[in-house]
Amino acid sequence: MTSHTELYVAVQQFYAQQMHKLDRRELKAYADTFTEDGVFGHLNGPEPTRTRAAILEFLYEYHKRFETDPMQRRHHFSMIDVRQRDDGSISSNLYSSVFITRPGRKSELAASCTLEDILVWEEGQLLTKSRLIQIDADL
Amino acid sequence: MTSHTELYVAVQQFYAQQMHKLDRRELKAYADTFTEDGVFGHLNGPEPTRTRAAILEFLYEYHKRFETDPMQRRHHFSMIDVRQRDDGSISSNLYSSVFITRPGRKSELAASCTLEDILVWEEGQLLTKSRLIQIDADL
Amino acid sequence: MTSHTELYVAVQQFYAQQMHKLDRRELKAYADTFTEDGVFGHLNGPEPTRTRAAILEFLYEYHKRFETDPMQRRHHFSMIDVRQRDDGSISSNLYSSVFITRPGRKSELAASCTLEDILVWEEGQLLTKSRLIQIDADL
């Protein structure tokens, strides 16, 4: 049984590795941090994307915009509220800030968001089973 | 006896829940994260507010401004220096950045601050006994 | 033997104290968080600075700019990926955001960076053996 202390740190370490992958545009490696039946979407948005394969397809499509508008994104997660759930999964509610830097330009705050994650252990590894994003500008 | 590792994570978890409450404007729930005799104020400012009841009153007053200027605030705490003190209380010195988003507008960095907190355990729960804020723009 | 949980928290606590020193311009105290043979530099930049004494000299030189352009800097580290290495040292890859505030002015995001740190234990204390910075605007 993992203590809350161990779990909290495992979640922080998982998020660091997960978001480094996304920000390096290792889209396949990022998609692999979701479960096979993983869910990704926006609160108050269209139906979320379901399954790891569909998430990867969505990511390829989404990242096309960076071909004509090159930028380095950095996702910063903070204020992580981690709770063990009775079914063995983990709820993780947190803030995400996205900083972007276009080549030779000043860095800027691109978005302030909240995330509602459900994480699960699979073979000793944390994976994201569900991630629902709320962008503050949409509130 | 709590190890420094357990304490550090407990403080992070406490701050996440505490500031989510403030940013959701659950002012009563936020005030309840202070001790009955809790202190809240600004370094180099007027006399700090004392007692949980007075802090709640201050919060209601302060939040009136958001009725005419609606915005979503997000308090991000980071670089937390947690130290056990001899009297059993905990000193926690940290950075706080406040991001705000007005409806449909770009998110912005509203303030960069330092916080000097004294935390205490009451019935197995962390509470804020004292919070003194220094806003960088006032330096 | 330190568990990953204990190590991760020790690194967070170390970074908080280390960067508070830099942001308070306690340059000698900050330089002392590096090993005697410590390395500090920029990826894709000139040769890094080597030895604690040379890092301190570099810091004194660099901080002269703040005499004519006073500002409060705040280094925020996040998304820390901490890994124990076989030789007993620790690799720590993370994001650093630098917020600055000039007196009476609005705070701003000055830089978004990645850091590649190698940390080591010396007499029960973490120290930075090597820090290589990549500024996103230089990508």
Tab-separated table of C-alpha atoms in Angstrom:
chain	number	residue	atom	x	y	z
A	1	MET	CA	0.000	0.000	0.000
A	2	THR	CA	1.364	3.365	-1.025
A	3	SER	CA	1.243	6.126	1.612
A	4	HIS	CA	-0.169	9.515	0.631
A	5	THR	CA	3.350	10.936	0.861
A	6	GLU	CA	4.739	8.390	-1.605
A	7	LEU	CA	1.725	8.801	-3.885
A	8	TYR	CA	1.969	12.599	-3.924
A	9	VAL	CA	5.619	12.505	-4.947
A	10	ALA	CA	4.975	9.784	-7.531
A	11	VAL	CA	2.319	12.014	-9.096
A	12	GLN	CA	4.701	14.993	-9.222
A	13	GLN	CA	7.428	12.882	-10.816
A	14	PHE	CA	4.933	11.385	-13.287
A	15	TYR	CA	3.658	14.821	-14.321
A	16	ALA	CA	7.193	16.149	-14.846
A	17	GLN	CA	8.091	13.299	-17.197
A	18	GLN	CA	4.691	13.356	-18.910
A	19	MET	CA	4.667	17.068	-19.705
A	20	HIS	CA	8.350	17.195	-20.685
A	21	LYS	CA	7.379	14.693	-23.387
A	22	LEU	CA	4.505	16.850	-24.626
A	23	ASP	CA	6.602	20.026	-24.603
A	24	ARG	CA	9.365	18.238	-26.539
A	25	ARG	CA	6.617	17.150	-28.958
A	26	GLU	CA	7.239	13.473	-28.361
A	27	LEU	CA	3.583	12.896	-29.120
A	28	LYS	CA	3.693	9.100	-29.196
A	29	ALA	CA	5.521	8.987	-25.864
A	30	TYR	CA	3.021	11.483	-24.400
A	31	ALA	CA	0.025	9.479	-25.653
A	32	ASP	CA	1.583	6.411	-24.020
A	33	THR	CA	1.162	8.094	-20.603
A	34	PHE	CA	-2.599	7.531	-21.055
A	35	THR	CA	-4.333	4.201	-20.545
A	36	GLU	CA	-5.496	2.285	-23.631
A	37	ASP	CA	-9.054	3.471	-22.896
A	38	GLY	CA	-7.842	6.929	-21.854
A	39	VAL	CA	-10.064	10.009	-22.075
A	40	PHE	CA	-8.911	13.535	-22.962
A	41	GLY	CA	-11.111	16.575	-23.351
A	42	HIS	CA	-12.319	19.944	-22.226
A	43	LEU	CA	-15.027	20.672	-19.673
A	44	ASN	CA	-17.864	22.518	-21.400
A	45	GLY	CA	-16.349	21.489	-24.747
A	46	PRO	CA	-17.254	18.894	-27.366
A	47	GLU	CA	-17.274	15.194	-26.496
A	48	PRO	CA	-13.868	14.156	-25.137
A	49	THR	CA	-11.508	12.011	-27.188
A	50	ARG	CA	-11.507	8.357	-26.136
A	51	THR	CA	-8.725	5.745	-26.426
A	52	ARG	CA	-4.996	6.282	-26.577
A	53	ALA	CA	-4.973	5.838	-30.358
A	54	ALA	CA	-7.558	8.579	-30.856
A	55	ILE	CA	-5.712	10.879	-28.429
A	56	LEU	CA	-2.536	10.426	-30.495
A	57	GLU	CA	-4.422	11.238	-33.697
A	58	PHE	CA	-5.847	14.356	-32.025
A	59	LEU	CA	-2.355	15.397	-30.907
A	60	TYR	CA	-0.891	15.051	-34.414
A	61	GLU	CA	-3.748	17.169	-35.773
A	62	TYR	CA	-3.451	19.782	-33.002
A	63	HIS	CA	0.307	20.149	-33.338
A	64	LYS	CA	0.110	20.977	-37.047
A	65	ARG	CA	-0.502	24.595	-36.019
A	66	PHE	CA	3.045	24.799	-34.670
A	67	GLU	CA	4.486	24.142	-38.130
A	68	THR	CA	3.385	27.599	-39.310
A	69	ASP	CA	3.681	29.252	-35.871
A	70	PRO	CA	6.769	27.764	-34.255
A	71	MET	CA	6.940	28.109	-30.479
A	72	GLN	CA	8.237	26.322	-27.420
A	73	ARG	CA	5.447	25.472	-25.006
A	74	ARG	CA	6.001	24.768	-21.288
A	75	HIS	CA	3.217	23.281	-19.215
A	76	HIS	CA	3.604	24.076	-15.518
A	77	PHE	CA	1.433	22.086	-13.127
A	78	SER	CA	0.975	23.325	-9.569
A	79	MET	CA	-1.329	23.283	-6.534
A	80	ILE	CA	-1.900	19.545	-6.998
A	81	ASP	CA	-4.658	18.071	-4.823
A	82	VAL	CA	-4.098	14.291	-4.839
A	83	ARG	CA	-6.671	11.935	-3.339
A	84	GLN	CA	-6.768	8.160	-3.206
A	85	ARG	CA	-10.167	6.856	-4.302
A	86	ASP	CA	-11.912	3.764	-3.004
A	87	ASP	CA	-11.627	1.957	-6.349
A	88	GLY	CA	-7.805	2.244	-6.248
A	89	SER	CA	-7.661	5.085	-8.772
A	90	ILE	CA	-6.376	8.535	-7.873
A	91	SER	CA	-8.071	11.882	-8.389
A	92	SER	CA	-5.720	14.775	-9.032
A	93	ASN	CA	-7.047	18.324	-9.349
A	94	LEU	CA	-4.525	20.981	-10.241
A	95	TYR	CA	-3.662	24.224	-11.973
A	96	SER	CA	-1.845	24.290	-15.295
A	97	SER	CA	-0.185	27.377	-16.706
A	98	VAL	CA	1.121	27.312	-20.251
A	99	PHE	CA	4.053	29.568	-21.081
A	100	ILE	CA	5.043	29.942	-24.726
A	101	THR	CA	8.120	31.388	-26.350
A	102	ARG	CA	8.351	32.176	-30.027
A	103	PRO	CA	11.934	32.194	-31.394
A	104	GLY	CA	13.765	35.331	-30.252
A	105	ARG	CA	10.615	36.738	-28.647
A	106	LYS	CA	9.587	37.448	-25.072
A	107	SER	CA	8.015	34.506	-23.231
A	108	GLU	CA	4.345	34.902	-22.437
A	109	LEU	CA	1.607	33.329	-20.353
A	110	ALA	CA	-0.595	31.658	-22.974
A	111	ALA	CA	-3.221	30.071	-20.731
A	112	SER	CA	-4.318	29.468	-17.158
A	113	CYS	CA	-6.291	26.242	-16.726
A	114	THR	CA	-7.564	23.735	-14.212
A	115	LEU	CA	-7.194	20.012	-14.770
A	116	GLU	CA	-9.251	17.156	-13.399
A	117	ASP	CA	-7.215	13.985	-13.778
A	118	ILE	CA	-7.984	10.396	-12.888
A	119	LEU	CA	-4.757	8.413	-12.607
A	120	VAL	CA	-4.315	4.660	-12.258
A	121	TRP	CA	-1.444	2.288	-11.533
A	122	GLU	CA	-0.644	-0.202	-14.313
A	123	GLU	CA	2.290	-2.562	-13.781
A	124	GLY	CA	3.812	-0.234	-11.201
A	125	GLN	CA	3.507	2.840	-13.454
A	126	LEU	CA	1.113	5.741	-13.149
A	127	LEU	CA	-1.014	6.434	-16.222
A	128	THR	CA	-3.662	9.039	-16.967
A	129	LYS	CA	-7.075	7.405	-17.349
A	130	SER	CA	-8.911	10.679	-17.798
A	131	ARG	CA	-7.928	14.343	-18.194
A	132	LEU	CA	-10.537	17.076	-18.387
A	133	ILE	CA	-9.319	20.632	-18.900
A	134	GLN	CA	-11.072	23.888	-18.086
A	135	ILE	CA	-9.474	26.983	-19.617
A	136	ASP	CA	-10.034	30.028	-17.407
A	137	ALA	CA	-10.653	32.273	-20.424
A	138	ASP	CA	-13.682	30.085	-21.251
A	139	LEU	CA	-15.280	30.594	-17.832
B	1	MET	CA	6.586	12.250	14.838
B	2	THR	CA	6.215	13.390	11.268
B	3	SER	CA	9.341	13.177	9.106
B	4	HIS	CA	10.352	16.228	7.068
B	5	THR	CA	9.373	14.325	3.928
B	6	GLU	CA	5.847	13.657	5.205
B	7	LEU	CA	5.537	17.216	6.497
B	8	TYR	CA	6.667	18.769	3.211
B	9	VAL	CA	4.090	16.813	1.218
B	10	ALA	CA	1.355	17.522	3.791
B	11	VAL	CA	2.080	21.240	3.389
B	12	GLN	CA	1.873	21.022	-0.424
B	13	GLN	CA	-1.423	19.112	-0.231
B	14	PHE	CA	-2.792	21.592	2.352
B	15	TYR	CA	-1.874	24.591	0.195
B	16	ALA	CA	-3.508	23.068	-2.899
B	17	GLN	CA	-6.810	22.533	-1.100
B	18	GLN	CA	-6.607	25.869	0.723
B	19	MET	CA	-5.989	27.995	-2.349
B	20	HIS	CA	-8.471	26.095	-4.539
B	21	LYS	CA	-11.053	27.199	-1.981
B	22	LEU	CA	-9.996	30.843	-2.185
B	23	ASP	CA	-9.898	30.823	-5.990
B	24	ARG	CA	-13.380	29.242	-6.095
B	25	ARG	CA	-14.430	32.041	-3.687
B	26	GLU	CA	-15.461	29.618	-0.980
B	27	LEU	CA	-14.576	32.317	1.528
B	28	LYS	CA	-15.967	30.592	4.612
B	29	ALA	CA	-14.129	27.369	3.747
B	30	TYR	CA	-10.941	29.342	3.099
B	31	ALA	CA	-11.222	31.228	6.412
B	32	ASP	CA	-11.655	27.846	8.116
B	33	THR	CA	-8.110	26.923	7.041
B	34	PHE	CA	-6.891	29.497	9.580
B	35	THR	CA	-6.794	28.908	13.341
B	36	GLU	CA	-9.420	30.618	15.512
B	37	ASP	CA	-6.765	33.160	16.529
B	38	GLY	CA	-5.293	33.288	13.003
B	39	VAL	CA	-3.401	36.300	11.669
B	40	PHE	CA	-3.474	37.594	8.088
B	41	GLY	CA	-1.753	40.688	6.798
B	42	HIS	CA	0.872	42.363	4.689
B	43	LEU	CA	4.468	43.062	5.649
B	44	ASN	CA	5.010	46.827	5.638
B	45	GLY	CA	1.227	47.254	5.611
B	46	PRO	CA	-1.354	48.255	8.217
B	47	GLU	CA	-1.885	46.113	11.314
B	48	PRO	CA	-2.713	42.528	10.306
B	49	THR	CA	-6.225	41.139	10.710
B	50	ARG	CA	-6.585	38.897	13.782
B	51	THR	CA	-9.004	35.985	14.390
B	52	ARG	CA	-10.714	33.753	11.856
B	53	ALA	CA	-13.955	35.739	12.148
B	54	ALA	CA	-12.221	39.008	11.288
B	55	ILE	CA	-10.344	37.379	8.402
B	56	LEU	CA	-13.665	36.183	6.951
B	57	GLU	CA	-15.116	39.673	7.266
B	58	PHE	CA	-12.035	41.088	5.504
B	59	LEU	CA	-12.416	38.509	2.731
B	60	TYR	CA	-16.081	39.389	2.118
B	61	GLU	CA	-15.114	43.064	1.929
B	62	TYR	CA	-12.124	42.441	-0.359
B	63	HIS	CA	-14.047	40.213	-2.754
B	64	LYS	CA	-16.704	42.863	-3.424
B	65	ARG	CA	-14.364	44.302	-6.059
B	66	PHE	CA	-14.847	41.180	-8.171
B	67	GLU	CA	-18.569	41.895	-8.512
B	68	THR	CA	-17.846	44.873	-10.775
B	69	ASP	CA	-14.619	43.423	-12.246
B	70	PRO	CA	-15.248	39.696	-12.710
B	71	MET	CA	-12.135	37.569	-13.004
B	72	GLN	CA	-10.832	34.122	-12.206
B	73	ARG	CA	-7.837	34.256	-9.887
B	74	ARG	CA	-5.301	31.445	-9.527
B	75	HIS	CA	-2.803	31.483	-6.682
B	76	HIS	CA	0.291	29.443	-7.479
B	77	PHE	CA	2.599	28.663	-4.562
B	78	SER	CA	6.135	27.483	-5.262
B	79	MET	CA	9.666	27.286	-3.870
B	80	ILE	CA	8.309	26.285	-0.467
B	81	ASP	CA	10.880	26.265	2.352
B	82	VAL	CA	9.332	24.203	5.165
B	83	ARG	CA	10.970	24.064	8.601
B	84	GLN	CA	9.851	22.364	11.794
B	85	ARG	CA	10.113	24.745	14.750
B	86	ASP	CA	10.923	23.843	18.322
B	87	ASP	CA	7.438	24.739	19.585
B	88	GLY	CA	5.841	22.204	17.209
B	89	SER	CA	4.663	24.809	14.722
B	90	ILE	CA	5.972	24.940	11.148
B	91	SER	CA	7.469	27.891	9.327
B	92	SER	CA	6.836	27.943	5.590
B	93	ASN	CA	8.377	30.612	3.379
B	94	LEU	CA	7.369	30.583	-0.262
B	95	TYR	CA	6.639	32.439	-3.464
B	96	SER	CA	3.103	33.141	-4.596
B	97	SER	CA	2.208	34.199	-8.121
B	98	VAL	CA	-1.309	35.319	-8.883
B	99	PHE	CA	-2.599	34.790	-12.405
B	100	ILE	CA	-5.902	36.372	-13.346
B	101	THR	CA	-8.190	35.844	-16.308
B	102	ARG	CA	-11.055	38.158	-17.158
B	103	PRO	CA	-13.823	36.492	-19.212
B	104	GLY	CA	-12.700	35.994	-22.813
B	105	ARG	CA	-9.430	37.846	-22.192
B	106	LYS	CA	-5.790	36.816	-22.115
B	107	SER	CA	-4.544	35.515	-18.767
B	108	GLU	CA	-2.048	37.744	-17.019
B	109	LEU	CA	0.399	37.722	-14.141
B	110	ALA	CA	-1.262	40.003	-11.585
B	111	ALA	CA	1.256	39.801	-8.754
B	112	SER	CA	4.485	38.220	-7.569
B	113	CYS	CA	4.676	37.882	-3.785
B	114	THR	CA	6.482	36.187	-0.930
B	115	LEU	CA	4.593	34.599	1.938
B	116	GLU	CA	5.719	33.943	5.505
B	117	ASP	CA	3.383	31.352	6.981
B	118	ILE	CA	3.256	29.767	10.395
B	119	LEU	CA	1.299	26.497	10.249
B	120	VAL	CA	0.118	24.319	13.120
B	121	TRP	CA	-1.442	20.877	13.502
B	122	GLU	CA	-4.910	20.813	15.064
B	123	GLU	CA	-6.650	17.461	15.384
B	124	GLY	CA	-4.484	15.973	12.648
B	125	GLN	CA	-5.142	18.843	10.235
B	126	LEU	CA	-2.782	21.605	9.170
B	127	LEU	CA	-4.066	25.138	9.723
B	128	THR	CA	-2.553	28.547	9.029
B	129	LYS	CA	-1.806	30.374	12.276
B	130	SER	CA	-0.225	33.345	10.580
B	131	ARG	CA	0.229	34.543	6.990
B	132	LEU	CA	2.213	37.649	6.169
B	133	ILE	CA	2.424	38.688	2.524
B	134	GLN	CA	4.995	40.871	0.822
B	135	ILE	CA	4.063	42.040	-2.670
B	136	ASP	CA	7.143	42.522	-4.851
B	137	ALA	CA	5.744	45.689	-6.439
B	138	ASP	CA	5.744	47.276	-2.952
B	139	LEU	CA	9.457	46.626	-2.400
C	1	MET	CA	19.741	4.643	1.354
C	2	THR	CA	17.339	7.465	0.518
C	3	SER	CA	14.047	6.472	-1.093
C	4	HIS	CA	12.929	8.304	-4.232
C	5	THR	CA	10.188	9.933	-2.173
C	6	GLU	CA	12.658	11.309	0.368
C	7	LEU	CA	15.055	12.370	-2.372
C	8	TYR	CA	12.375	14.193	-4.368
C	9	VAL	CA	11.287	16.230	-1.359
C	10	ALA	CA	14.893	16.935	-0.356
C	11	VAL	CA	15.490	18.324	-3.860
C	12	GLN	CA	12.403	20.562	-3.656
C	13	GLN	CA	13.456	21.858	-0.229
C	14	PHE	CA	17.032	22.404	-1.465
C	15	TYR	CA	15.854	24.368	-4.507
C	16	ALA	CA	13.583	26.578	-2.401
C	17	GLN	CA	16.419	27.559	-0.084
C	18	GLN	CA	18.943	27.863	-2.921
C	19	MET	CA	16.850	30.162	-5.082
C	20	HIS	CA	15.584	32.265	-2.179
C	21	LYS	CA	19.272	33.063	-1.590
C	22	LEU	CA	19.839	34.094	-5.212
C	23	ASP	CA	16.668	36.192	-5.329
C	24	ARG	CA	17.688	37.930	-2.080
C	25	ARG	CA	21.085	38.512	-3.771
C	26	GLU	CA	22.955	36.599	-1.120
C	27	LEU	CA	25.497	35.743	-3.783
C	28	LYS	CA	28.089	34.145	-1.515
C	29	ALA	CA	25.432	31.943	0.116
C	30	TYR	CA	24.084	31.005	-3.327
C	31	ALA	CA	27.557	30.137	-4.651
C	32	ASP	CA	28.027	27.937	-1.564
C	33	THR	CA	25.173	25.730	-2.800
C	34	PHE	CA	27.552	24.580	-5.556
C	35	THR	CA	30.357	22.089	-5.048
C	36	GLU	CA	33.942	23.392	-4.953
C	37	ASP	CA	34.384	22.108	-8.529
C	38	GLY	CA	30.865	23.208	-9.522
C	39	VAL	CA	29.916	24.013	-13.114
C	40	PHE	CA	27.465	26.717	-14.216
C	41	GLY	CA	26.633	27.640	-17.775
C	42	HIS	CA	24.267	27.808	-20.681
C	43	LEU	CA	23.606	25.094	-23.250
C	44	ASN	CA	24.632	26.393	-26.687
C	45	GLY	CA	26.492	29.208	-24.908
C	46	PRO	CA	30.175	29.918	-24.244
C	47	GLU	CA	32.230	27.557	-22.089
C	48	PRO	CA	30.576	27.118	-18.681
C	49	THR	CA	32.091	28.670	-15.564
C	50	ARG	CA	33.996	26.155	-13.435
C	51	THR	CA	34.643	26.159	-9.659
C	52	ARG	CA	32.617	27.791	-6.918
C	53	ALA	CA	35.031	30.732	-6.728
C	54	ALA	CA	34.642	31.494	-10.434
C	55	ILE	CA	30.842	31.144	-10.210
C	56	LEU	CA	30.824	33.704	-7.396
C	57	GLU	CA	32.934	36.092	-9.470
C	58	PHE	CA	30.535	35.619	-12.409
C	59	LEU	CA	27.558	36.335	-10.119
C	60	TYR	CA	29.083	39.579	-8.809
C	61	GLU	CA	29.720	40.700	-12.392
C	62	TYR	CA	26.238	39.666	-13.606
C	63	HIS	CA	24.407	41.381	-10.742
C	64	LYS	CA	26.024	44.758	-11.461
C	65	ARG	CA	23.243	45.309	-14.013
C	66	PHE	CA	20.694	45.471	-11.204
C	67	GLU	CA	22.409	48.544	-9.722
C	68	THR	CA	21.216	50.679	-12.644
C	69	ASP	CA	18.015	48.669	-13.284
C	70	PRO	CA	16.678	47.703	-9.862
C	71	MET	CA	14.244	44.785	-9.838
C	72	GLN	CA	13.158	41.885	-7.688
C	73	ARG	CA	13.697	38.573	-9.424
C	74	ARG	CA	11.845	35.367	-8.492
C	75	HIS	CA	13.012	32.028	-9.852
C	76	HIS	CA	10.222	29.460	-9.915
C	77	PHE	CA	11.265	25.856	-10.484
C	78	SER	CA	8.653	23.304	-11.497
C	79	MET	CA	8.054	19.998	-13.265
C	80	ILE	CA	11.149	18.528	-11.607
C	81	ASP	CA	12.227	15.132	-12.962
C	82	VAL	CA	14.563	13.656	-10.330
C	83	ARG	CA	16.539	10.486	-11.038
C	84	GLN	CA	19.085	8.679	-8.937
C	85	ARG	CA	22.186	7.845	-10.994
C	86	ASP	CA	24.406	4.808	-10.607
C	87	ASP	CA	27.366	6.865	-9.378
C	88	GLY	CA	25.323	8.201	-6.434
C	89	SER	CA	24.724	11.604	-8.002
C	90	ILE	CA	21.264	12.834	-8.931
C	91	SER	CA	20.063	14.181	-12.247
C	92	SER	CA	17.334	16.790	-12.020
C	93	ASN	CA	15.707	18.187	-15.154
C	94	LEU	CA	13.200	20.969	-14.650
C	95	TYR	CA	11.546	24.142	-15.855
C	96	SER	CA	12.507	27.524	-14.486
C	97	SER	CA	10.398	30.647	-14.937
C	98	VAL	CA	11.815	33.999	-13.932
C	99	PHE	CA	9.353	36.671	-12.842
C	100	ILE	CA	10.675	40.186	-12.331
C	101	THR	CA	9.140	43.222	-10.683
C	102	ARG	CA	10.556	46.709	-11.010
C	103	PRO	CA	9.624	49.053	-8.128
C	104	GLY	CA	5.980	50.129	-8.422
C	105	ARG	CA	5.580	48.349	-11.768
C	106	LYS	CA	3.596	45.361	-12.944
C	107	SER	CA	5.321	41.989	-12.493
C	108	GLU	CA	6.335	40.273	-15.698
C	109	LEU	CA	7.527	36.925	-16.986
C	110	ALA	CA	11.160	37.601	-17.877
C	111	ALA	CA	12.234	34.153	-19.065
C	112	SER	CA	11.150	30.560	-19.540
C	113	CYS	CA	14.038	28.094	-19.271
C	114	THR	CA	14.961	24.461	-18.820
C	115	LEU	CA	17.662	23.391	-16.385
C	116	GLU	CA	19.806	20.281	-16.378
C	117	ASP	CA	21.230	19.876	-12.893
C	118	ILE	CA	23.537	17.289	-11.418
C	119	LEU	CA	23.241	17.258	-7.640
C	120	VAL	CA	25.393	15.437	-5.096
C	121	TRP	CA	25.274	14.749	-1.374
C	122	GLU	CA	28.161	16.200	0.640
C	123	GLU	CA	28.099	15.701	4.425
C	124	GLY	CA	24.349	15.137	4.379
C	125	GLN	CA	23.656	18.253	2.309
C	126	LEU	CA	22.617	18.477	-1.324
C	127	LEU	CA	24.859	20.623	-3.522
C	128	THR	CA	24.730	21.505	-7.207
C	129	LYS	CA	27.642	19.945	-9.054
C	130	SER	CA	26.544	21.166	-12.465
C	131	ARG	CA	23.795	23.447	-13.770
C	132	LEU	CA	23.256	23.942	-17.493
C	133	ILE	CA	20.519	26.365	-18.553
C	134	GLN	CA	18.662	26.545	-21.843
C	135	ILE	CA	16.644	29.730	-22.361
C	136	ASP	CA	13.581	29.079	-24.530
C	137	ALA	CA	14.008	32.357	-26.403
C	138	ASP	CA	17.383	31.059	-27.664
C	139	LEU	CA	15.865	27.900	-29.179
